[in-house]
Amino acid sequence: MTAPKNAFTYIAKLLSFALICSILGVLALIYFFAPATNPSFLNAALFRGNHPKDLQDLITVSDLFTEGQESARILRKLAQPQSPDEIEKLGLTAPEIVQFKSGDGANLNGWFFPNKGPDTILVAYNGFGKRLPLLTGYVPLLKSTGASIFFFDYRALNDPTTKITPRLACADAQAAYDYLIRERKIKPENLILLGREIGCYAVLKIAASNKCKALILEEPWTDVKAASEAVPGAIAMRLVPQFLYTEDALNNIHLVGQKHPPILVLSSEPNVSRAEDFYNQISEPKSYQYIDGYRPAMLAPDLTVSHERYEASLKNLLAGLPIKTTRGVVNWRSDYDSALAEARQQSKPLLIVFSADWCQPCQTMASTTYSDLQVCTELNKSFVPVHLDMDKEPAIRLGRSFGITGVPTAIVLSAKDQSLKNRMDGFSGPDRYLKWLKKAAQ
């Protein structure tokens, strides 16, 4: 009996040791990732692009993806010093370069682009600074509304020795607001606040205690814990409990009162940023708009694609008009053979979407692109649309015959001879997808 007893004791000790090691490992992960114990980790993520090394890392990631080539091009420009004629090469009139101080005496600088209208848009961006919105086309977009524009940099972009934090970023944004009100004599009822990511938190903090005409929020999270946990692969962040997040977990919902200025929410990654969750939890007046964004770094809206959609939303917002966010519904067919027969009868091309339940980009397209009213209208009018699960027949057989190895993938077939007319691989937002549909329908 001694040998079995010793074996049992050995196994029990081994399991206890493994359990203790697992607990210690989890505690170590929590300690490293928790904002309360290691704020620098979260701050580096919130203000990514704040240092040259960040930009090089993002360029490396973008270069891994074909769709990230434009992101990499923009990032390479940001990694280089600004040339004296950069603004002129963009076809823009040089802005007024201004300097102002924060409440605690830090030196800040900004660019003021004047315009003919009475309104001014204050832009509080993320860690990339004021050059990113400049390079990605915000100036012509925002100036099309008739408003003047004011970009500014958080203090850490001018002083590498400063470690930027959400509290300092909010103080810098407040200083920019105060500068426009006090020095440029802009009336609060003519001031629109635009924030992106951490900039959303900053402008919501301003609006909580100061007047403004409206708020434009790009990728606002509900709180930073929810946004961190939604990042693909961020398993460790899910271990961090709520009480180890400081500053109320940068909760945007708590900053929006029952009475607030009109809010326009825009997102190209609602499943990651939780922007749609934020929109659903705030009160009216509010509007929501999906727009295409640069991938894979989620740098900024892709205004080469979504300029018209964004501009229309801005003009309605500034005019005090509601923005319609009516969703459409695609009349999907699920049986390939009957859909093919229907396409032949109606002399329409057959559009097949290959998808899968486990595919996150597929789910994002379902809730954004395939819910967009214009996309749905074009699909139902010009095609016979079929939605097939790539893990089942006949999608497996069809996918093999057309060389499809990944999802989401959309193909357009001639109903007459089932020949391939067009194809789109990977994720696509509604604006880009709509252009592709119209071309494929010809």
PDB file of N, CA and C in Angstrom, residues 165-175 201-203:
ATOM      1  N   THR A 165       0.185  61.045 -20.614  1.00  0.00           N
ATOM      2  CA  THR A 165      -0.847  60.274 -19.919  1.00  0.00           C
ATOM      3  C   THR A 165      -2.206  60.817 -20.343  1.00  0.00           C
ATOM      4  N   PRO A 166      -3.278  60.069 -20.142  1.00  0.00           N
ATOM      5  CA  PRO A 166      -4.605  60.593 -20.462  1.00  0.00           C
ATOM      6  C   PRO A 166      -4.913  61.896 -19.742  1.00  0.00           C
ATOM      7  N   ARG A 167      -4.464  62.032 -18.504  1.00  0.00           N
ATOM      8  CA  ARG A 167      -4.740  63.254 -17.753  1.00  0.00           C
ATOM      9  C   ARG A 167      -4.043  64.453 -18.388  1.00  0.00           C
ATOM     10  N   LEU A 168      -2.774  64.269 -18.810  1.00  0.00           N
ATOM     11  CA  LEU A 168      -2.056  65.364 -19.465  1.00  0.00           C
ATOM     12  C   LEU A 168      -2.667  65.671 -20.830  1.00  0.00           C
ATOM     13  N   ALA A 169      -3.083  64.641 -21.553  1.00  0.00           N
ATOM     14  CA  ALA A 169      -3.708  64.859 -22.861  1.00  0.00           C
ATOM     15  C   ALA A 169      -4.986  65.672 -22.717  1.00  0.00           C
ATOM     16  N   CYS A 170      -5.775  65.376 -21.700  1.00  0.00           N
ATOM     17  CA  CYS A 170      -7.011  66.135 -21.461  1.00  0.00           C
ATOM     18  C   CYS A 170      -6.695  67.580 -21.098  1.00  0.00           C
ATOM     19  N   ALA A 171      -5.630  67.780 -20.319  1.00  0.00           N
ATOM     20  CA  ALA A 171      -5.222  69.140 -19.953  1.00  0.00           C
ATOM     21  C   ALA A 171      -4.785  69.919 -21.187  1.00  0.00           C
ATOM     22  N   ASP A 172      -4.079  69.256 -22.106  1.00  0.00           N
ATOM     23  CA  ASP A 172      -3.633  69.920 -23.333  1.00  0.00           C
ATOM     24  C   ASP A 172      -4.817  70.252 -24.238  1.00  0.00           C
ATOM     25  N   ALA A 173      -5.784  69.339 -24.329  1.00  0.00           N
ATOM     26  CA  ALA A 173      -6.982  69.601 -25.135  1.00  0.00           C
ATOM     27  C   ALA A 173      -7.787  70.754 -24.546  1.00  0.00           C
ATOM     28  N   GLN A 174      -7.883  70.806 -23.231  1.00  0.00           N
ATOM     29  CA  GLN A 174      -8.582  71.913 -22.577  1.00  0.00           C
ATOM     30  C   GLN A 174      -7.874  73.229 -22.852  1.00  0.00           C
ATOM     31  N   ALA A 175      -6.539  73.204 -22.863  1.00  0.00           N
ATOM     32  CA  ALA A 175      -5.772  74.416 -23.162  1.00  0.00           C
ATOM     33  C   ALA A 175      -6.032  74.883 -24.593  1.00  0.00           C
ATOM     34  N   TYR A 201     -12.117  60.832 -25.611  1.00  0.00           N
ATOM     35  CA  TYR A 201     -12.196  61.015 -24.157  1.00  0.00           C
ATOM     36  C   TYR A 201     -11.844  62.453 -23.795  1.00  0.00           C
ATOM     37  N   ALA A 202     -10.829  63.001 -24.464  1.00  0.00           N
ATOM     38  CA  ALA A 202     -10.396  64.366 -24.165  1.00  0.00           C
ATOM     39  C   ALA A 202     -11.485  65.388 -24.487  1.00  0.00           C
ATOM     40  N   VAL A 203     -12.119  65.276 -25.654  1.00  0.00           N
ATOM     41  CA  VAL A 203     -13.135  66.277 -26.013  1.00  0.00           C
ATOM     42  C   VAL A 203     -14.422  66.076 -25.216  1.00  0.00           C
TER      43      VAL A 203
END
